[in-house]
């Protein structure tokens, strides 16, 4: 784990926090201890806020990717007068088939499709069917995955964006935020007993 990640994890480790606050209560004057608790509450409040922001941004990305994926899938089906898709296989140069309880075979030559020239060396294909289970078109797995992968990519992007936001905030509270710097100073004082840190702890929140 990176130093930032380790520090952030330590900052919200409830067992360590409880021990540190007990130590602070026993070894600091009441006014300084009150300021320490105030800094801790500020930090937790802001952490929760940024977690919610990260979740909201990520949820927005996921929702948009799902919408785009569904819209593109519907457009693909409508443009081919189809209402459903299934994964099928190439049987021979003019025939494809799929199995759903029983095997269904289709002659693709009526659609102007030649399996040897249109889908060379491709066995697994996507069959576009209408409500009557009649074949309307055949597309490659690669073309289909350009649409079907939009939502999973959106979910990955959600996690990446959320991680970037939270790591960025961890750096901010450690280096920039007054309450964060004072809280880390308190934790360092608890662990090292460095008396030079007490002046920072006594500053107003």
XYZ file of N, CA, C and O in Angstrom:
820
model
N 0.845 -1.197 0.000
C 0.000 0.000 0.000
C 0.882 1.249 0.000
O 1.910 1.291 0.650
N 0.480 2.286 -0.739
C 1.250 3.524 -0.790
C 1.211 4.219 0.567
O 0.369 3.938 1.414
N 2.148 5.179 0.768
C 2.158 5.931 2.025
C 0.854 6.666 2.244
O 0.321 6.716 3.350
N 0.332 7.256 1.144
C -0.941 7.985 1.259
C -2.060 7.030 1.645
O -2.868 7.303 2.529
N -2.092 5.867 0.986
C -3.122 4.893 1.302
C -3.016 4.385 2.724
O -4.011 4.217 3.426
N -1.776 4.173 3.186
C -1.570 3.709 4.550
C -2.015 4.750 5.566
O -2.679 4.450 6.559
N -1.669 6.011 5.295
C -2.058 7.086 6.203
C -3.569 7.249 6.239
O -4.174 7.467 7.288
N -4.199 7.141 5.061
C -5.648 7.287 4.985
C -6.336 6.145 5.746
O -7.292 6.355 6.490
N -5.815 4.925 5.572
C -6.392 3.785 6.279
C -6.233 3.953 7.790
O -7.151 3.677 8.564
N -5.064 4.446 8.204
C -4.832 4.675 9.630
C -5.787 5.727 10.185
O -6.287 5.618 11.298
N -6.066 6.747 9.345
C -6.923 7.850 9.787
C -8.332 7.381 10.114
O -9.018 7.979 10.924
N -8.794 6.313 9.472
C -10.158 5.844 9.700
C -10.174 4.440 10.305
O -11.152 3.718 10.189
N -9.066 4.033 10.937
C -9.016 2.766 11.656
C -9.619 3.000 13.037
O -9.006 3.593 13.914
N -10.851 2.531 13.217
C -11.597 2.886 14.420
C -10.934 2.382 15.695
O -10.980 3.060 16.731
N -10.326 1.213 15.658
C -9.679 0.692 16.861
C -8.514 1.581 17.263
O -8.364 1.943 18.442
N -7.683 1.955 16.278
C -6.546 2.831 16.565
C -7.020 4.213 17.028
O -6.416 4.833 17.897
N -8.102 4.680 16.422
C -8.645 5.989 16.806
C -9.115 5.974 18.261
O -8.836 6.904 19.029
N -9.837 4.918 18.637
C -10.339 4.813 20.008
C -9.183 4.819 21.006
O -9.234 5.510 22.040
N -8.140 4.070 20.694
C -6.981 4.030 21.590
C -6.297 5.391 21.661
O -5.895 5.850 22.740
N -6.167 6.048 20.482
C -5.497 7.343 20.438
C -6.284 8.392 21.217
O -5.706 9.198 21.967
N -7.614 8.391 21.054
C -8.434 9.374 21.768
C -8.405 9.143 23.279
O -8.392 10.094 24.059
N -8.393 7.877 23.685
C -8.280 7.579 25.118
C -6.949 8.094 25.666
O -6.884 8.674 26.766
N -5.894 7.891 24.886
C -4.572 8.360 25.303
C -4.553 9.888 25.377
O -4.016 10.472 26.326
N -5.154 10.522 24.351
C -5.202 11.976 24.334
C -5.993 12.539 25.492
O -5.606 13.540 26.109
N -7.104 11.882 25.812
C -7.936 12.358 26.922
C -7.184 12.295 28.249
O -7.380 13.147 29.136
N -6.310 11.307 28.378
C -5.562 11.129 29.622
C -4.328 12.004 29.717
O -3.841 12.278 30.817
N -3.813 12.459 28.563
C -2.523 13.139 28.564
C -2.553 14.574 28.042
O -1.516 15.241 28.040
N -3.710 15.037 27.587
C -3.836 16.418 27.115
C -4.756 17.186 28.045
O -5.629 16.601 28.706
N -4.571 18.511 28.076
C -5.525 19.313 28.843
C -6.863 19.293 28.117
O -6.944 19.015 26.918
N -7.915 19.582 28.843
C -9.272 19.428 28.306
C -9.517 20.284 27.068
O -10.208 19.869 26.130
N -8.948 21.510 27.036
C -9.162 22.395 25.892
C -8.496 21.841 24.636
O -9.092 21.843 23.548
N -7.268 21.355 24.774
C -6.565 20.776 23.614
C -7.263 19.508 23.142
O -7.428 19.278 21.938
N -7.690 18.694 24.094
C -8.389 17.459 23.730
C -9.686 17.771 22.984
O -10.036 17.092 22.013
N -10.378 18.799 23.405
C -11.619 19.205 22.726
C -11.336 19.600 21.284
O -12.109 19.279 20.377
N -10.215 20.273 21.053
C -9.839 20.670 19.693
C -9.488 19.443 18.845
O -9.813 19.383 17.662
N -8.822 18.481 19.463
C -8.486 17.243 18.753
C -9.759 16.535 18.303
O -9.878 16.104 17.146
N -10.724 16.426 19.210
C -11.996 15.773 18.875
C -12.722 16.550 17.781
O -13.308 15.971 16.857
N -12.648 17.886 17.852
C -13.278 18.717 16.821
C -12.667 18.480 15.455
O -13.379 18.377 14.445
N -11.339 18.367 15.400
C -10.662 18.089 14.132
C -11.039 16.715 13.597
O -11.240 16.532 12.391
N -11.139 15.750 14.510
C -11.525 14.401 14.100
C -12.935 14.399 13.500
O -13.179 13.789 12.453
N -13.862 15.080 14.159
C -15.245 15.122 13.661
C -15.316 15.799 12.297
O -16.059 15.360 11.417
N -14.536 16.881 12.137
C -14.512 17.557 10.832
C -14.004 16.615 9.752
O -14.542 16.557 8.642
N -12.932 15.891 10.058
C -12.352 14.998 9.077
C -13.333 13.902 8.670
O -13.521 13.621 7.473
N -13.987 13.286 9.648
C -14.948 12.224 9.351
C -16.111 12.761 8.535
O -16.572 12.136 7.569
N -16.601 13.952 8.906
C -17.717 14.554 8.168
C -17.340 14.771 6.709
O -18.110 14.457 5.797
N -16.129 15.290 6.475
C -15.695 15.553 5.103
C -15.385 14.265 4.346
O -15.630 14.179 3.138
N -14.866 13.263 5.054
C -14.636 11.972 4.396
C -15.954 11.391 3.903
O -16.068 10.933 2.762
N -16.970 11.399 4.764
C -18.275 10.873 4.372
C -18.860 11.654 3.206
O -19.456 11.082 2.284
N -18.663 12.977 3.232
C -19.157 13.806 2.142
C -18.502 13.421 0.825
O -19.186 13.252 -0.201
N -17.183 13.247 0.850
C -16.472 12.917 -0.391
C -16.720 11.486 -0.840
O -16.687 11.202 -2.046
N -17.002 10.600 0.100
C -17.412 9.249 -0.293
C -18.737 9.320 -1.048
O -18.924 8.670 -2.089
N -19.666 10.123 -0.524
C -20.959 10.293 -1.203
C -20.783 10.927 -2.571
O -21.444 10.536 -3.550
N -19.882 11.910 -2.678
C -19.615 12.547 -3.965
C -19.050 11.527 -4.948
O -19.471 11.453 -6.119
N -18.077 10.725 -4.476
C -17.482 9.702 -5.336
C -18.536 8.699 -5.804
O -18.549 8.304 -6.986
N -19.429 8.291 -4.892
C -20.487 7.358 -5.261
C -21.461 7.985 -6.245
O -21.927 7.323 -7.175
N -21.779 9.262 -6.042
C -22.719 9.944 -6.940
C -22.133 10.077 -8.340
O -22.813 9.809 -9.341
N -20.861 10.482 -8.402
C -20.206 10.613 -9.712
C -20.125 9.249 -10.394
O -20.434 9.107 -11.579
N -19.714 8.236 -9.616
C -19.609 6.890 -10.183
C -20.948 6.349 -10.646
O -21.053 5.741 -11.715
N -21.990 6.579 -9.849
C -23.330 6.124 -10.230
C -23.803 6.816 -11.497
O -24.462 6.205 -12.345
N -23.451 8.100 -11.627
C -23.804 8.837 -12.842
C -23.126 8.244 -14.060
O -23.754 8.076 -15.123
N -21.842 7.908 -13.923
C -21.105 7.298 -15.035
C -21.725 5.953 -15.406
O -21.916 5.641 -16.585
N -22.041 5.136 -14.383
C -22.643 3.826 -14.641
C -24.009 3.964 -15.307
O -24.338 3.226 -16.245
N -24.813 4.914 -14.836
C -26.151 5.115 -15.408
C -26.071 5.569 -16.862
O -26.830 5.100 -17.717
N -25.131 6.483 -17.134
C -24.969 6.971 -18.509
C -24.511 5.846 -19.422
O -25.020 5.680 -20.546
N -23.548 5.040 -18.957
C -23.048 3.939 -19.785
C -24.141 2.905 -20.047
O -24.241 2.360 -21.148
N -24.988 2.656 -19.031
C -26.106 1.718 -19.231
C -27.094 2.280 -20.228
O -27.596 1.545 -21.112
N -27.384 3.569 -20.140
C -28.317 4.207 -21.069
C -27.783 4.132 -22.496
O -28.513 3.782 -23.433
N -26.501 4.460 -22.669
C -25.893 4.441 -24.003
C -25.899 3.024 -24.563
O -26.223 2.795 -25.733
N -25.551 2.044 -23.704
C -25.529 0.648 -24.143
C -26.915 0.189 -24.588
O -27.070 -0.417 -25.658
N -27.926 0.489 -23.783
C -29.301 0.089 -24.135
C -29.775 0.792 -25.403
O -30.436 0.180 -26.250
N -29.445 2.080 -25.534
C -29.876 2.837 -26.713
C -29.252 2.269 -27.982
O -29.926 2.118 -29.012
N -27.962 1.958 -27.906
C -27.278 1.399 -29.079
C -27.805 0.006 -29.412
O -27.947 -0.353 -30.588
N -28.110 -0.783 -28.368
C -28.645 -2.118 -28.614
C -30.026 -2.033 -29.258
O -30.331 -2.772 -30.210
N -30.866 -1.146 -28.752
C -32.196 -0.972 -29.348
C -32.104 -0.485 -30.783
O -32.867 -0.926 -31.653
N -31.163 0.420 -31.043
C -30.975 0.933 -32.407
C -30.522 -0.187 -33.341
O -30.976 -0.264 -34.493
N -29.642 -1.043 -32.844
C -29.176 -2.182 -33.655
C -30.331 -3.107 -34.002
O -30.489 -3.510 -35.171
N -31.157 -3.434 -33.014
C -32.288 -4.330 -33.257
C -33.301 -3.700 -34.197
O -33.771 -4.346 -35.155
N -33.634 -2.431 -33.964
C -34.633 -1.762 -34.800
C -34.171 -1.628 -36.240
O -34.962 -1.794 -37.181
N -32.904 -1.330 -36.438
C -32.385 -1.164 -37.808
C -32.404 -2.470 -38.582
O -32.337 -2.462 -39.824
N -32.498 -3.584 -37.874
C -32.541 -4.888 -38.539
C -33.903 -5.564 -38.407
O -34.022 -6.771 -38.695
N -34.917 -4.783 -37.981
C -36.271 -5.317 -37.789
C -36.269 -6.533 -36.873
O -37.034 -7.485 -37.074
N -35.412 -6.495 -35.856
C -35.291 -7.603 -34.917
C -35.741 -7.148 -33.532
O -35.813 -5.952 -33.245
N -36.072 -8.121 -32.700
C -36.494 -7.812 -31.329
C -35.645 -8.536 -30.287
O -35.805 -8.294 -29.092
N -34.756 -9.388 -30.725
C -33.928 -10.141 -29.788
C -32.638 -10.581 -30.470
O -32.529 -10.559 -31.696
N -31.683 -10.972 -29.656
C -30.434 -11.500 -30.190
C -30.067 -12.765 -29.429
O -30.415 -12.929 -28.261
N -29.395 -13.657 -30.120
C -28.906 -14.887 -29.494
C -27.506 -15.162 -30.023
O -27.132 -14.695 -31.100
N -26.753 -15.905 -29.262
C -25.434 -16.331 -29.724
C -25.584 -17.625 -30.502
O -26.147 -18.603 -29.991
N -25.132 -17.601 -31.734
C -25.215 -18.782 -32.583
C -23.851 -19.187 -33.094
O -22.834 -18.580 -32.746
N -23.843 -20.218 -33.915
C -22.585 -20.701 -34.489
C -22.763 -20.947 -35.980
O -23.877 -21.182 -36.466
N -21.663 -20.871 -36.650
C -21.638 -21.182 -38.074
C -21.690 -22.695 -38.250
O -20.916 -23.428 -37.634
N -22.633 -23.159 -39.075
C -22.732 -24.590 -39.367
C -21.953 -24.937 -40.630
O -21.202 -25.904 -40.676
N -22.164 -24.098 -41.681
C -21.401 -24.255 -42.923
C -21.429 -22.913 -43.649
O -21.799 -21.892 -43.063
N -21.076 -22.874 -44.898
C -20.943 -21.617 -45.631
C -22.255 -20.866 -45.779
O -22.263 -19.651 -45.996
N -23.391 -21.562 -45.653
C -24.687 -20.902 -45.851
C -25.637 -21.060 -44.670
O -26.778 -20.588 -44.734
N -25.183 -21.680 -43.599
C -26.099 -22.003 -42.495
C -25.509 -21.616 -41.139
O -24.325 -21.821 -40.880
N -26.390 -21.023 -40.310
C -26.039 -20.768 -38.911
C -27.084 -21.453 -38.040
O -28.192 -21.752 -38.497
N -26.727 -21.657 -36.780
C -27.681 -22.301 -35.881
C -27.443 -21.859 -34.444
O -26.386 -21.351 -34.102
N -28.485 -22.023 -33.646
C -28.337 -21.830 -32.204
C -29.252 -22.812 -31.507
O -30.183 -23.369 -32.110
N -28.982 -23.043 -30.244
C -29.759 -24.012 -29.472
C -30.364 -23.341 -28.258
O -29.667 -22.693 -27.474
N -31.669 -23.477 -28.131
C -32.392 -22.997 -26.952
C -33.493 -24.018 -26.680
O -34.608 -23.890 -27.148
N -33.134 -25.055 -25.938
C -34.057 -26.170 -25.764
C -33.963 -27.125 -26.937
O -33.769 -28.320 -26.791
N -34.112 -26.584 -28.126
C -33.932 -27.347 -29.355
C -33.054 -26.556 -30.306
O -32.786 -25.370 -30.077
N -32.592 -27.192 -31.352
C -31.673 -26.550 -32.294
C -32.452 -25.852 -33.407
O -33.406 -26.414 -33.970
N -32.058 -24.625 -33.722
C -32.670 -23.853 -34.811
C -31.593 -23.576 -35.860
O -30.506 -23.099 -35.531
N -31.931 -23.855 -37.110
C -30.977 -23.644 -38.201
C -31.568 -22.649 -39.207
O -32.774 -22.647 -39.457
N -30.690 -21.797 -39.764
C -31.136 -20.774 -40.710
C -30.211 -20.757 -41.923
O -28.987 -20.834 -41.779
N -30.847 -20.623 -43.079
C -30.098 -20.439 -44.324
C -29.867 -18.938 -44.502
O -30.814 -18.173 -44.663
N -28.599 -18.505 -44.452
C -28.293 -17.072 -44.501
C -28.143 -16.549 -45.922
O -28.028 -15.340 -46.130
N -28.158 -17.445 -46.896
C -27.972 -16.994 -48.279
C -29.118 -16.088 -48.724
O -28.930 -15.187 -49.553
N -30.326 -16.291 -48.153
C -31.470 -15.442 -48.512
C -31.262 -14.004 -48.054
O -31.883 -13.074 -48.582
N -30.377 -13.801 -47.077
C -30.072 -12.458 -46.587
C -28.869 -11.854 -47.299
O -28.435 -10.754 -46.965
N -28.372 -12.584 -48.291
C -27.215 -12.094 -49.024
C -25.910 -12.243 -48.260
O -24.943 -11.510 -48.520
N -25.896 -13.174 -47.335
C -24.711 -13.381 -46.501
C -23.979 -14.635 -46.953
O -24.592 -15.680 -47.186
N -22.677 -14.510 -47.098
C -21.825 -15.651 -47.377
C -20.864 -15.801 -46.208
O -20.052 -14.923 -45.956
N -20.986 -16.895 -45.507
C -20.200 -17.062 -44.295
C -18.701 -17.071 -44.545
O -17.920 -16.560 -43.737
N -18.293 -17.624 -45.696
C -16.859 -17.697 -45.994
C -16.244 -16.322 -46.230
O -15.132 -16.046 -45.793
N -16.984 -15.441 -46.915
C -16.433 -14.121 -47.229
C -16.778 -13.069 -46.169
O -15.975 -12.181 -45.890
N -17.974 -13.161 -45.582
C -18.406 -12.147 -44.615
C -17.881 -12.413 -43.204
O -17.629 -11.470 -42.450
N -17.749 -13.667 -42.838
C -17.280 -14.011 -41.484
C -16.216 -15.103 -41.548
O -16.400 -16.194 -41.008
N -15.114 -14.829 -42.228
C -14.070 -15.850 -42.348
C -13.474 -16.204 -40.981
O -13.205 -15.333 -40.174
N -13.349 -17.486 -40.745
C -12.726 -18.003 -39.524
C -13.460 -17.588 -38.247
O -12.882 -17.594 -37.166
N -14.729 -17.224 -38.357
C -15.524 -16.890 -37.180
C -16.611 -17.946 -37.006
O -17.475 -18.093 -37.856
N -16.543 -18.657 -35.897
C -17.555 -19.687 -35.641
C -18.691 -19.150 -34.786
O -19.860 -19.387 -35.075
N -18.373 -18.411 -33.751
C -19.406 -17.851 -32.877
C -19.889 -16.517 -33.433
O -19.085 -15.625 -33.725
N -21.204 -16.377 -33.577
C -21.800 -15.183 -34.185
C -23.033 -14.755 -33.391
O -23.542 -15.495 -32.555
N -23.481 -13.544 -33.653
C -24.701 -13.036 -33.027
C -25.820 -13.045 -34.067
O -25.691 -12.441 -35.145
N -26.911 -13.721 -33.725
C -28.061 -13.812 -34.626
C -29.141 -12.856 -34.142
O -29.517 -12.874 -32.968
N -29.624 -12.021 -35.045
C -30.692 -11.067 -34.731
C -32.009 -11.638 -35.229
O -32.177 -11.890 -36.431
N -32.969 -11.828 -34.322
C -34.225 -12.501 -34.633
C -35.416 -11.600 -34.367
O -35.346 -10.689 -33.533
N -36.533 -11.874 -35.064
C -37.761 -11.124 -34.792
C -38.627 -11.892 -33.796
O -38.212 -12.903 -33.244
N -39.839 -11.395 -33.561
C -40.732 -12.025 -32.582
C -41.109 -13.451 -32.960
O -41.477 -14.256 -32.095
N -41.046 -13.747 -34.244
C -41.402 -15.080 -34.725
C -40.190 -16.000 -34.811
O -40.269 -17.069 -35.437
N -39.101 -15.556 -34.226
C -37.871 -16.347 -34.215
C -37.263 -16.525 -35.601
O -36.540 -17.497 -35.856
N -37.582 -15.564 -36.488
C -37.016 -15.606 -37.839
C -35.744 -14.762 -37.891
O -35.682 -13.673 -37.321
N -34.759 -15.287 -38.589
C -33.465 -14.600 -38.672
C -33.582 -13.343 -39.517
O -34.095 -13.375 -40.644
N -33.086 -12.225 -38.990
C -33.105 -10.958 -39.707
C -31.703 -10.524 -40.156
O -31.557 -9.869 -41.176
N -30.711 -10.886 -39.395
C -29.342 -10.531 -39.770
C -28.370 -11.294 -38.875
O -28.745 -11.868 -37.856
N -27.117 -11.255 -39.295
C -26.036 -11.885 -38.538
C -24.919 -10.861 -38.400
O -24.558 -10.191 -39.376
N -24.395 -10.692 -37.184
C -23.265 -9.800 -36.973
C -22.168 -10.547 -36.207
O -22.422 -11.580 -35.586
N -20.990 -9.998 -36.257
C -19.859 -10.651 -35.598
C -19.886 -10.393 -34.092
O -20.493 -9.424 -33.617
N -19.212 -11.245 -33.368
C -19.075 -11.043 -31.929
C -18.364 -9.723 -31.637
O -18.718 -9.013 -30.695
N -17.367 -9.403 -32.447
C -16.599 -8.175 -32.227
C -17.487 -6.945 -32.350
O -17.413 -6.016 -31.522
N -18.353 -6.931 -33.372
C -19.267 -5.797 -33.556
C -20.257 -5.709 -32.403
O -20.559 -4.621 -31.898
N -20.746 -6.864 -31.944
C -21.696 -6.891 -30.841
C -21.043 -6.419 -29.546
O -21.648 -5.686 -28.750
N -19.790 -6.807 -29.320
C -19.106 -6.446 -28.073
C -18.814 -4.955 -27.973
O -18.629 -4.431 -26.868
N -18.776 -4.266 -29.115
C -18.604 -2.813 -29.070
C -19.759 -2.162 -28.319
O -19.612 -1.099 -27.715
N -20.930 -2.822 -28.368
C -22.107 -2.312 -27.659
C -22.206 -2.932 -26.266
O -22.372 -2.232 -25.272
N -22.075 -4.250 -26.192
C -22.290 -4.934 -24.913
C -21.232 -4.592 -23.868
O -21.478 -4.719 -22.669
N -20.050 -4.146 -24.319
C -18.971 -3.825 -23.371
C -19.057 -2.400 -22.823
O -18.285 -2.042 -21.924
N -19.966 -1.589 -23.340
C -20.064 -0.196 -22.883
C -20.376 -0.129 -21.388
O -19.738 0.618 -20.641
N -21.355 -0.917 -20.947
C -21.744 -0.858 -19.535
C -20.649 -1.386 -18.607
O -20.321 -0.738 -17.602
N -20.041 -2.558 -18.889
C -18.939 -3.010 -18.030
C -17.778 -2.014 -17.974
O -17.182 -1.809 -16.913
N -17.478 -1.378 -19.094
C -16.427 -0.357 -19.106
C -16.832 0.809 -18.209
O -16.007 1.384 -17.494
N -18.124 1.156 -18.247
C -18.630 2.221 -17.381
C -18.466 1.877 -15.911
O -18.116 2.744 -15.096
N -18.687 0.596 -15.561
C -18.521 0.175 -14.166
C -17.062 0.264 -13.728
O -16.755 0.695 -12.612
N -16.159 -0.138 -14.623
C -14.727 -0.032 -14.312
C -14.339 1.437 -14.145
O -13.601 1.807 -13.223
N -14.843 2.278 -15.060
C -14.549 3.703 -14.988
C -15.090 4.293 -13.682
O -14.458 5.154 -13.064
N -16.260 3.814 -13.258
C -16.842 4.233 -11.977
C -15.858 3.982 -10.841
O -15.576 4.876 -10.036
N -15.314 2.766 -10.787
C -14.382 2.420 -9.716
C -13.101 3.247 -9.788
O -12.567 3.675 -8.768
N -12.618 3.475 -11.020
C -11.387 4.261 -11.190
C -11.604 5.699 -10.736
O -10.789 6.266 -9.992
N -12.715 6.303 -11.174
C -13.010 7.693 -10.808
C -13.197 7.821 -9.303
O -12.676 8.754 -8.674
N -13.928 6.878 -8.703
C -14.137 6.912 -7.256
C -12.807 6.802 -6.519
O -12.565 7.519 -5.540
N -11.933 5.911 -6.987
C -10.622 5.744 -6.347
C -9.789 7.009 -6.474
O -9.130 7.434 -5.516
N -9.812 7.633 -7.660
C -9.041 8.866 -7.876
C -9.544 9.976 -6.953
O -8.751 10.713 -6.345
N -10.863 10.103 -6.841
C -11.442 11.137 -5.967
C -11.016 10.920 -4.522
O -10.583 11.852 -3.837
N -11.131 9.682 -4.046
C -10.835 9.404 -2.639
C -9.337 9.502 -2.342
O -8.937 10.008 -1.284
N -8.501 9.043 -3.269
C -7.051 9.173 -3.072
C -6.648 10.647 -3.111
O -5.830 11.108 -2.303
N -7.250 11.386 -4.055
C -6.979 12.818 -4.130
C -7.378 13.525 -2.850
O -6.647 14.392 -2.348
N -8.525 13.119 -2.292
C -8.962 13.739 -1.043
C -8.053 13.342 0.117
O -7.785 14.148 1.017
N -7.585 12.089 0.108
C -6.665 11.646 1.161
C -5.396 12.494 1.161
O -4.877 12.870 2.213
N -4.910 12.794 -0.040
C -3.720 13.649 -0.151
C -4.036 15.057 0.345
O -3.244 15.680 1.060
N -5.224 15.548 -0.027
C -5.620 16.902 0.369
C -5.704 17.046 1.883
O -5.150 17.998 2.454
N -6.375 16.111 2.555
C -6.542 16.263 4.003
C -5.208 16.094 4.732
O -5.008 16.655 5.809
N -4.302 15.338 4.120
C -3.001 15.135 4.760
C -2.094 16.353 4.589
O -1.340 16.714 5.512
N -2.186 17.000 3.425
C -1.235 18.061 3.110
C -1.817 19.468 3.217
O -1.076 20.423 3.506
N -3.108 19.628 2.980
C -3.682 20.970 2.848
C -4.700 21.340 3.912
O -4.710 22.461 4.420
N -5.609 20.427 4.220
C -6.700 20.750 5.147
C -6.165 20.914 6.564
O -5.450 20.048 7.073
N -6.532 22.014 7.201
C -6.059 22.291 8.559
C -6.449 21.179 9.516
O -5.620 20.695 10.304
N -7.723 20.754 9.479
C -8.183 19.711 10.390
C -7.458 18.395 10.130
O -7.192 17.623 11.059
N -7.141 18.121 8.853
C -6.434 16.887 8.520
C -5.007 16.889 9.021
O -4.531 15.918 9.613
N -4.305 18.016 8.811
C -2.914 18.110 9.264
C -2.835 17.999 10.789
O -1.935 17.354 11.330
N -3.807 18.613 11.460
C -3.800 18.554 12.919
C -4.132 17.149 13.426
O -3.577 16.685 14.428
N -5.047 16.466 12.723
C -5.370 15.108 13.136
C -4.164 14.187 12.953
O -3.851 13.382 13.836
N -3.485 14.294 11.813
C -2.299 13.468 11.596
C -1.200 13.828 12.592
O -0.441 12.956 13.031
N -1.106 15.108 12.955
C -0.130 15.521 13.965
C -0.467 14.865 15.308
O 0.434 14.417 16.040
N -1.770 14.813 15.626
C -2.194 14.166 16.866
C -1.821 12.689 16.865
O -1.266 12.165 17.847
N -2.102 11.995 15.758
C -1.781 10.574 15.666
C -0.275 10.350 15.756
O 0.189 9.389 16.392
N 0.489 11.261 15.131
C 1.945 11.136 15.210
C 2.426 11.365 16.644
O 3.337 10.684 17.121
N 1.814 12.322 17.323
C 2.172 12.586 18.717
C 1.880 11.372 19.587
O 2.688 10.996 20.440
N 0.728 10.740 19.359
C 0.364 9.546 20.120
C 1.398 8.441 19.904
O 1.804 7.752 20.839
N 1.854 8.286 18.669
C 2.760 7.190 18.336
C 4.217 7.482 18.689
O 4.997 6.543 18.920
N 4.600 8.781 18.691
C 6.018 9.109 18.892
C 6.296 9.877 20.173
O 7.434 9.912 20.633
N 5.247 10.532 20.714
C 5.455 11.350 21.901
C 6.216 12.630 21.618
O 6.755 13.263 22.536
N 6.246 13.052 20.346
C 6.974 14.263 19.950
C 6.241 15.495 20.497
O 5.194 15.896 19.981
N 6.811 16.124 21.519
C 6.166 17.256 22.176
C 6.073 18.487 21.279
O 5.253 19.373 21.513
N 6.916 18.549 20.236
C 6.890 19.713 19.345
C 5.577 19.803 18.564
O 5.252 20.852 18.001
N 4.817 18.707 18.522
C 3.548 18.694 17.793
C 2.401 19.300 18.595
O 1.346 19.595 18.044
N 2.608 19.491 19.881
C 1.511 19.968 20.734
C 1.049 21.370 20.380
O -0.137 21.685 20.520
N 1.971 22.221 19.918
C 1.581 23.593 19.538
C 0.561 23.584 18.427
O -0.390 24.364 18.422
N 0.726 22.685 17.445
C -0.253 22.572 16.360
C -1.595 22.094 16.878
O -2.658 22.575 16.476
N -1.550 21.163 17.823
C -2.805 20.625 18.365
C -3.590 21.676 19.138
O -4.808 21.610 19.207
N -2.900 22.649 19.701
C -3.564 23.663 20.505
C -4.135 24.814 19.695
O -4.854 25.653 20.226
N -3.836 24.815 18.379
C -4.387 25.867 17.533
C -5.890 25.676 17.413
O -6.412 24.569 17.518
N -6.608 26.778 17.162
C -8.052 26.691 16.974
C -8.358 25.879 15.757
O -7.608 25.857 14.774
N -9.506 25.185 15.759
C -9.929 24.349 14.637
C -10.179 25.193 13.392
O -10.663 26.303 13.501
